mmCIF file of C-alpha atoms and ligand atoms in Angstrom:
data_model
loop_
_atom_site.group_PDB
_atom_site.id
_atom_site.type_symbol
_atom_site.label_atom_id
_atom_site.label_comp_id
_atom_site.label_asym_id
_atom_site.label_seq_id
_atom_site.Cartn_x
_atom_site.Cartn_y
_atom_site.Cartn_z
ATOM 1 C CA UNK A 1 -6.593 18.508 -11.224
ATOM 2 C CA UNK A 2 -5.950 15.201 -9.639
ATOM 3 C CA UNK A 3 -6.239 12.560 -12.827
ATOM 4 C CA UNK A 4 -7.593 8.869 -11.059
ATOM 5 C CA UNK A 5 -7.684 5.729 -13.201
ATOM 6 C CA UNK A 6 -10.814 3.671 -12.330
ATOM 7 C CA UNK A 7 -10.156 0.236 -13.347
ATOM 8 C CA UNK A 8 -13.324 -1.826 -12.872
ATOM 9 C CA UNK A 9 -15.453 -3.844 -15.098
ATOM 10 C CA UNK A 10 -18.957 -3.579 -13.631
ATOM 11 C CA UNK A 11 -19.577 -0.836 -15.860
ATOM 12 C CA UNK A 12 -22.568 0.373 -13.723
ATOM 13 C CA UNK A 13 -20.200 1.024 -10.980
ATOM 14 C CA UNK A 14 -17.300 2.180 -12.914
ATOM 15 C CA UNK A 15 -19.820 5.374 -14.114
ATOM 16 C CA UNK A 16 -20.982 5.877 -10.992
ATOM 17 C CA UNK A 17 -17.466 6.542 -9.529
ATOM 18 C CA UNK A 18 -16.566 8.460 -12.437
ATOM 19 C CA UNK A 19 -19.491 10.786 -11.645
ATOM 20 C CA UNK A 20 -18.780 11.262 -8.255
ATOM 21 C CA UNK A 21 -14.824 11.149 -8.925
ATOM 22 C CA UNK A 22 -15.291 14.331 -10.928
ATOM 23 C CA UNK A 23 -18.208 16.442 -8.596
ATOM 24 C CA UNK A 24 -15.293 15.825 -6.346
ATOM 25 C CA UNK A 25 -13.065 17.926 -8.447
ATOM 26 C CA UNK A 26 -10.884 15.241 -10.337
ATOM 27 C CA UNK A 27 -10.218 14.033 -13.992
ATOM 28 C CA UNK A 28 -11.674 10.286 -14.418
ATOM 29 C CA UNK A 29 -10.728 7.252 -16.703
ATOM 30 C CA UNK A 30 -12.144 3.877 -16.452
ATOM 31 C CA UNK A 31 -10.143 1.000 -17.751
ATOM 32 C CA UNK A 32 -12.430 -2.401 -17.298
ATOM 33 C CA UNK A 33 -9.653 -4.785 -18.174
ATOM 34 C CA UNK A 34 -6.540 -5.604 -15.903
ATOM 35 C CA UNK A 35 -4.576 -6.152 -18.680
ATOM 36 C CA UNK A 36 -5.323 -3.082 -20.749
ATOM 37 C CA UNK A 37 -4.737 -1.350 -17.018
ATOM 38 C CA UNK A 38 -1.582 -2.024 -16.508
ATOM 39 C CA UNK A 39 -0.203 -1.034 -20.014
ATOM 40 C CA UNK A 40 -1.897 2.327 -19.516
ATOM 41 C CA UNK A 41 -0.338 2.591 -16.196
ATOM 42 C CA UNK A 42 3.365 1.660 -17.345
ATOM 43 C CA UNK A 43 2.713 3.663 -20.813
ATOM 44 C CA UNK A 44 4.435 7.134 -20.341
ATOM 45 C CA UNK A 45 1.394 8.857 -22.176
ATOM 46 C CA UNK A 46 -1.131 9.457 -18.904
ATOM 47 C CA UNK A 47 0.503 10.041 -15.893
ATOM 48 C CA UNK A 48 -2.116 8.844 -12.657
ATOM 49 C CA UNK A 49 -2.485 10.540 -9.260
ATOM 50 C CA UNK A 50 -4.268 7.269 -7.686
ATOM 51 C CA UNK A 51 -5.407 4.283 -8.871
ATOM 52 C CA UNK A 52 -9.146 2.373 -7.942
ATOM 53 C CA UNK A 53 -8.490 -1.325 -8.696
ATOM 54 C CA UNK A 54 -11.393 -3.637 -8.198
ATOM 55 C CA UNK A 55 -9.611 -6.727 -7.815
ATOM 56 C CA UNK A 56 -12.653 -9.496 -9.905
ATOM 57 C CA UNK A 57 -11.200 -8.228 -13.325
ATOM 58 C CA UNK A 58 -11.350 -9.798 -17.136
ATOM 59 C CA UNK A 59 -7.128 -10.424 -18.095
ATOM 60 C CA UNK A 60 -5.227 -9.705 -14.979
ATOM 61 C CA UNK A 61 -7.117 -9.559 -11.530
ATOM 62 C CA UNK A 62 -6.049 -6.288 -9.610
ATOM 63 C CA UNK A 63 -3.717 -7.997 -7.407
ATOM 64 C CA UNK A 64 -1.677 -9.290 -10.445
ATOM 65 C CA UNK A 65 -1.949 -5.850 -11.761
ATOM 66 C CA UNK A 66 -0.903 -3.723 -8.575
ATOM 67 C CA UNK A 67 2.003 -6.718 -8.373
ATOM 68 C CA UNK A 68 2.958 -6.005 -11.678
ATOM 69 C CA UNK A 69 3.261 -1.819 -11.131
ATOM 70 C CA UNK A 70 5.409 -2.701 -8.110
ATOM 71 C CA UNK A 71 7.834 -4.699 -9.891
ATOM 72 C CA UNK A 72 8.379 -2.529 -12.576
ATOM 73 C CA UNK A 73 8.988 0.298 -10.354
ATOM 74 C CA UNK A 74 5.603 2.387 -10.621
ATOM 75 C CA UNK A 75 4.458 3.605 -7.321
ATOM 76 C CA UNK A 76 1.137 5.330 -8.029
ATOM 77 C CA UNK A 77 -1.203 5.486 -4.754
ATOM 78 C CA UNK A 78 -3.348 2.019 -5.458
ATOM 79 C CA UNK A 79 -6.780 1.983 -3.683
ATOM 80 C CA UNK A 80 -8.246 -1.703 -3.935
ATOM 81 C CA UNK A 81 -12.260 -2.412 -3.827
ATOM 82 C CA UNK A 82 -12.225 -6.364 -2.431
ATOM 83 C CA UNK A 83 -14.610 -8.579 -1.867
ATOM 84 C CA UNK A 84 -16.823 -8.209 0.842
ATOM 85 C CA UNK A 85 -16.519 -11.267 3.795
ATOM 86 C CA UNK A 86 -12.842 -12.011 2.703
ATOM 87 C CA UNK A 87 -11.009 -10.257 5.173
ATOM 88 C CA UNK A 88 -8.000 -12.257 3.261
ATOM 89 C CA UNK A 89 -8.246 -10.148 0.025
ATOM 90 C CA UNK A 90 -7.568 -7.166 1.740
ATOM 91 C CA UNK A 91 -3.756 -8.594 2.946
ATOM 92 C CA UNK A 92 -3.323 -10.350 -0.273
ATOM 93 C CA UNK A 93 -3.853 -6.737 -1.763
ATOM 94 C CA UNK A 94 -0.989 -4.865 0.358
ATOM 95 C CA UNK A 95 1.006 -8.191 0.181
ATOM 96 C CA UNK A 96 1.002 -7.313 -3.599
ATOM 97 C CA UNK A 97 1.604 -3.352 -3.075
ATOM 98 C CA UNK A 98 -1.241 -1.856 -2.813
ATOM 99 C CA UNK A 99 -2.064 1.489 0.030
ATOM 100 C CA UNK A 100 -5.414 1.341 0.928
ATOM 101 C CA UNK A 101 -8.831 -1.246 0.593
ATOM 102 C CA UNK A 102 -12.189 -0.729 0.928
ATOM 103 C CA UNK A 103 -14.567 -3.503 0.793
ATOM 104 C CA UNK A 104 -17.023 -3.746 -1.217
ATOM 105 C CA UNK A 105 -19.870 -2.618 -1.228
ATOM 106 C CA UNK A 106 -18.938 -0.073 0.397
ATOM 107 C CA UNK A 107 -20.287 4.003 0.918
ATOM 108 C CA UNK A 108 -19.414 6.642 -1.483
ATOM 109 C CA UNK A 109 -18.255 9.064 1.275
ATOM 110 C CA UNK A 110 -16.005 7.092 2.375
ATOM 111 C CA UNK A 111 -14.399 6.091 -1.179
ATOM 112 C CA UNK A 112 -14.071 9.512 -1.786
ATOM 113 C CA UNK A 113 -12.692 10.343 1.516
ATOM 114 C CA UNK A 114 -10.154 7.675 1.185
ATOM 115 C CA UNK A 115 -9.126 8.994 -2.633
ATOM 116 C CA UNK A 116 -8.501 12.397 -0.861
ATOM 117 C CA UNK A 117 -6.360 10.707 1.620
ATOM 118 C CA UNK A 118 -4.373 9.300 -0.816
ATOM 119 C CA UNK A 119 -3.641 12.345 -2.836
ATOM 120 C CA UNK A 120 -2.569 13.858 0.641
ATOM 121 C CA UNK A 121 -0.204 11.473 1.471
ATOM 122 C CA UNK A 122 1.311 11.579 -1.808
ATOM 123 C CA UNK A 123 1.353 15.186 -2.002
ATOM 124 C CA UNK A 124 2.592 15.719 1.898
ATOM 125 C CA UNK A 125 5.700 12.856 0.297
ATOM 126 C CA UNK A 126 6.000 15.016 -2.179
ATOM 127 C CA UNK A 127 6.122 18.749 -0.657
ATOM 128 C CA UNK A 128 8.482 16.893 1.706
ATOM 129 C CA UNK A 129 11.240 15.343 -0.761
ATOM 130 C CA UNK A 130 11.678 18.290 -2.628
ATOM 131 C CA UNK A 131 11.656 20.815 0.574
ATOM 132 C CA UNK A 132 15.062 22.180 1.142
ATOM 133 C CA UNK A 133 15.025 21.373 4.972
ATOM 134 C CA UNK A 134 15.816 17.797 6.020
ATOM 135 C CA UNK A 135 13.601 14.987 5.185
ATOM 136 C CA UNK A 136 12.077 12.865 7.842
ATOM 137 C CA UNK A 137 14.248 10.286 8.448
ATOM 138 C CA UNK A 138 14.159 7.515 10.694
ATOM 139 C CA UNK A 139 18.597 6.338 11.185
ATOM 140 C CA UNK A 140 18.792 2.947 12.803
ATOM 141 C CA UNK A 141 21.731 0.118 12.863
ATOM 142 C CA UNK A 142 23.416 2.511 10.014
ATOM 143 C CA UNK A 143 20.376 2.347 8.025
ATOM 144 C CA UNK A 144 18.227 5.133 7.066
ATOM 145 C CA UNK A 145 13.986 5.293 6.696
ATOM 146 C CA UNK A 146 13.100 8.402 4.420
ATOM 147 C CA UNK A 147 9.733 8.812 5.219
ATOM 148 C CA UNK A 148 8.813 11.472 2.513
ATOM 149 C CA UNK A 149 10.530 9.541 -0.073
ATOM 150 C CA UNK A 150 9.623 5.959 1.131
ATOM 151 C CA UNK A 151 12.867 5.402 0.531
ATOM 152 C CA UNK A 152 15.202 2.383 2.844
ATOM 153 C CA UNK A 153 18.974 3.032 2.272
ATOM 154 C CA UNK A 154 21.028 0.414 3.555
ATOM 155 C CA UNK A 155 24.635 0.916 2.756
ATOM 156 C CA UNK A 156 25.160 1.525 -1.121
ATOM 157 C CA UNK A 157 21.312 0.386 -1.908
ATOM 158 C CA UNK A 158 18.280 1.851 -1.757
ATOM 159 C CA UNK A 159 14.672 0.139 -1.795
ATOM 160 C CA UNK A 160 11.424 1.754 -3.067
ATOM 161 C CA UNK A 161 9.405 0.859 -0.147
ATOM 162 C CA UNK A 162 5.030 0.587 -1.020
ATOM 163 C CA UNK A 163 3.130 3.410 1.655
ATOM 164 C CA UNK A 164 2.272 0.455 3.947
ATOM 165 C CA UNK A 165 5.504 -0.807 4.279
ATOM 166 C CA UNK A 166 7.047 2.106 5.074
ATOM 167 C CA UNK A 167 4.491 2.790 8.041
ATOM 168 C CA UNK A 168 5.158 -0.855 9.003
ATOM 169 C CA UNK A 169 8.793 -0.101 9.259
ATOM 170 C CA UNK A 170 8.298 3.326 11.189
ATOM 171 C CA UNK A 171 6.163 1.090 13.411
ATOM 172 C CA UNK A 172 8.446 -1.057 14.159
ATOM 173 C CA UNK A 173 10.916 1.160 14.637
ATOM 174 C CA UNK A 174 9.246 3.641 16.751
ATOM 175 C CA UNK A 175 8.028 0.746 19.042
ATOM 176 C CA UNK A 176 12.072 -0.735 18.955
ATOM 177 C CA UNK A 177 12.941 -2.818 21.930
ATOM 178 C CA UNK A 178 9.375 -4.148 22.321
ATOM 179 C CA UNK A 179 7.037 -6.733 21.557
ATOM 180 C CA UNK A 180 4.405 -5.871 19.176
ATOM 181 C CA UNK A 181 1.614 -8.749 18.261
ATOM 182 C CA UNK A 182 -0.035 -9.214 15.185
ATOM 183 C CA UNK A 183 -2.711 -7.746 16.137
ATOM 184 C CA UNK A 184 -1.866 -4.927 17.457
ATOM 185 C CA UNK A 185 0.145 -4.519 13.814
ATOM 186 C CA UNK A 186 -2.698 -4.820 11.820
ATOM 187 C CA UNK A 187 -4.935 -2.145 13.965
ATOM 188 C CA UNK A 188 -2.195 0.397 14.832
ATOM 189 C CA UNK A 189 -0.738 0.112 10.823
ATOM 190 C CA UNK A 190 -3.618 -0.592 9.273
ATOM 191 C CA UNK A 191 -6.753 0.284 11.034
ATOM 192 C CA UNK A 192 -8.260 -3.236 10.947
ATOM 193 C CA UNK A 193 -10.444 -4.398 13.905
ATOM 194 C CA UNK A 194 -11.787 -6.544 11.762
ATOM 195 C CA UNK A 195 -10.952 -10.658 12.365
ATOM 196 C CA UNK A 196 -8.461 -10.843 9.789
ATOM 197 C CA UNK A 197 -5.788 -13.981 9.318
ATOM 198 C CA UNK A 198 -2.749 -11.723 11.246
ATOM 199 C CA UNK A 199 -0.363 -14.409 9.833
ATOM 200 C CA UNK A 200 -0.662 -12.699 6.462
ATOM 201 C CA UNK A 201 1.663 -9.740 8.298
ATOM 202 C CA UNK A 202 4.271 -12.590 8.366
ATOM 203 C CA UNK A 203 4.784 -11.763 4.413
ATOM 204 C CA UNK A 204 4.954 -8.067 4.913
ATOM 205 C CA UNK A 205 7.653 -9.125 7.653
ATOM 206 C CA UNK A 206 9.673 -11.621 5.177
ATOM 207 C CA UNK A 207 10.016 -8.443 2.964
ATOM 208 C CA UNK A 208 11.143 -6.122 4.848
ATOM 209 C CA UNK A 209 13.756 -8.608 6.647
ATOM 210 C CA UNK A 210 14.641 -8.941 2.911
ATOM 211 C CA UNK A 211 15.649 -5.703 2.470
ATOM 212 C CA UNK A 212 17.219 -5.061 5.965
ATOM 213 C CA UNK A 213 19.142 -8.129 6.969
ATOM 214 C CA UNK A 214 22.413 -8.953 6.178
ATOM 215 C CA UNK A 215 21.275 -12.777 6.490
ATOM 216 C CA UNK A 216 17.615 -12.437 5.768
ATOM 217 C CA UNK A 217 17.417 -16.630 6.710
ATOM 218 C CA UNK A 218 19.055 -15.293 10.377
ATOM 219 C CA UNK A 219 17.331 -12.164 11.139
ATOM 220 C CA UNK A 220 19.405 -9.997 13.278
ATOM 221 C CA UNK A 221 17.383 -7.134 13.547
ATOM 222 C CA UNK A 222 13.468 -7.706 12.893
ATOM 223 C CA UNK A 223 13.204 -10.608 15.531
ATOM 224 C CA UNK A 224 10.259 -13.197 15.768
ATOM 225 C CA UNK A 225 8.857 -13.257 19.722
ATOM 226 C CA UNK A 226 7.422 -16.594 19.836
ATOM 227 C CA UNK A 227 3.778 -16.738 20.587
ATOM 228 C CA UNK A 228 3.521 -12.874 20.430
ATOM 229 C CA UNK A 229 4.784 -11.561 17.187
ATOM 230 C CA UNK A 230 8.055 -9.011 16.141
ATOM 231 C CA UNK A 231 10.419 -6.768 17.594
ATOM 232 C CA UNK A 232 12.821 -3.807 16.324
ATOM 233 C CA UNK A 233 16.305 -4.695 18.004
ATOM 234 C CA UNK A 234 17.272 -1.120 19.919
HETATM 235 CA CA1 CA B 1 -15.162 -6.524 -10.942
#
């Protein structure tokens, strides 16, 4: 059964998911603290399929906590609940590493529809890593995209890469040779229509050039189009 961590402190709410968590066939805990979440989540003791992480927390807010899972190298699907009207939470959140939003308040359905998605994804990542044919890979300028294990190699290294970057980078790379705007990022990747501040990609962008430039400052391969937005050199 699919164990989900629901980290939220309006305790109202947090039951209410756990209620509906579990008629939809999945093992519930509620953590209302960010900083008691995170050392659950790094402690090896429970082991999470997905994460709900309101982001208004007591300790750590959620994007300090889904920051802190990042850095320390724990990937765990991370579904955040922002604030309704602030269309900039919801970049802040994948800025920090999380997969999915919803805004709050938002309808169960569709919370629960996005958990399942979630679980999918991870367990489509994970049928794939450990099938014996080839991964999907994505080989460009002698790097290599794993797809299934959202894994970058670039020469000796390899980068962990968060769900949404990954997709950004098969974006990218799938569109190579042309210009693709902001905009067109943000509803193609992300499935916002919504009018969001489409500068906020320009950090997703300044990460990935991190990991796949040889001069990050001089970007030789993830190029800025003036007045439009990016392109994948062919
Ligand atoms: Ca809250």
């Amino acid at each position: 059964m699919p164990r989900i961590l629901v980290v939220e402190d309006e305790e109202h709410l947090a039951e209410g998911l756990r209620f509906n968590l579990e008629a939809d066939g999945h093992t519930v805990d509620i953590e209302g603290d960010g900083d008691r979440a995170l050392e659950r989540l790094l402690g090896s003791g429970a082991p999470y399929d997905a994460v709900i992480l309101d982001v208004m927390l007591p300790g750590r807010d959620g994007f300090e906590v889904v920051h802190a899972l990042r850095e320390a190298g724990q990937y765990v699907p991370v579904l955040m609940l922002t604030a309704r009207g602030r269309p900039e939470d919801v970049l802040n959140g994948f800025e920090a590493g999380a997969d999915d939003y919803l805004p709050k308040p938002f309808e169960l359905a569709i919370l629960l529809a996005r958990v399942r998605g979630l679980l999918r994804r991870r367990q489509w990542a994970r049928e794939a890593a450990s099938a014996a044919e080839t991964p999907r890979t994505l080989a460009f300028h002698g790097r290599t995209l794993d797809l299934a294990a959202l894994e970058l190699h670039v020469g000796d290294k390899t980068y962990h890469l968060t769900q949404m970057e990954c997709d950004l980078l098969a974006y990218l790379l799938r569109n190579a040779g042309k210009a693709v705007s902001r905009k067109a990022i943000l509803e193609d990747v992300w499935a916002l229509h919504e009018d969001t501040d489409t500068r906020a990609i320009d950090n997703f962008i300044v990460r990935l050039r991190r990991y796949l430039e040889d001069d990050p400052g001089r970007p030789a391969l993830l190029l800025t189009v003036r007045g439009v937005g990016y392109k994948m050199a062919v």
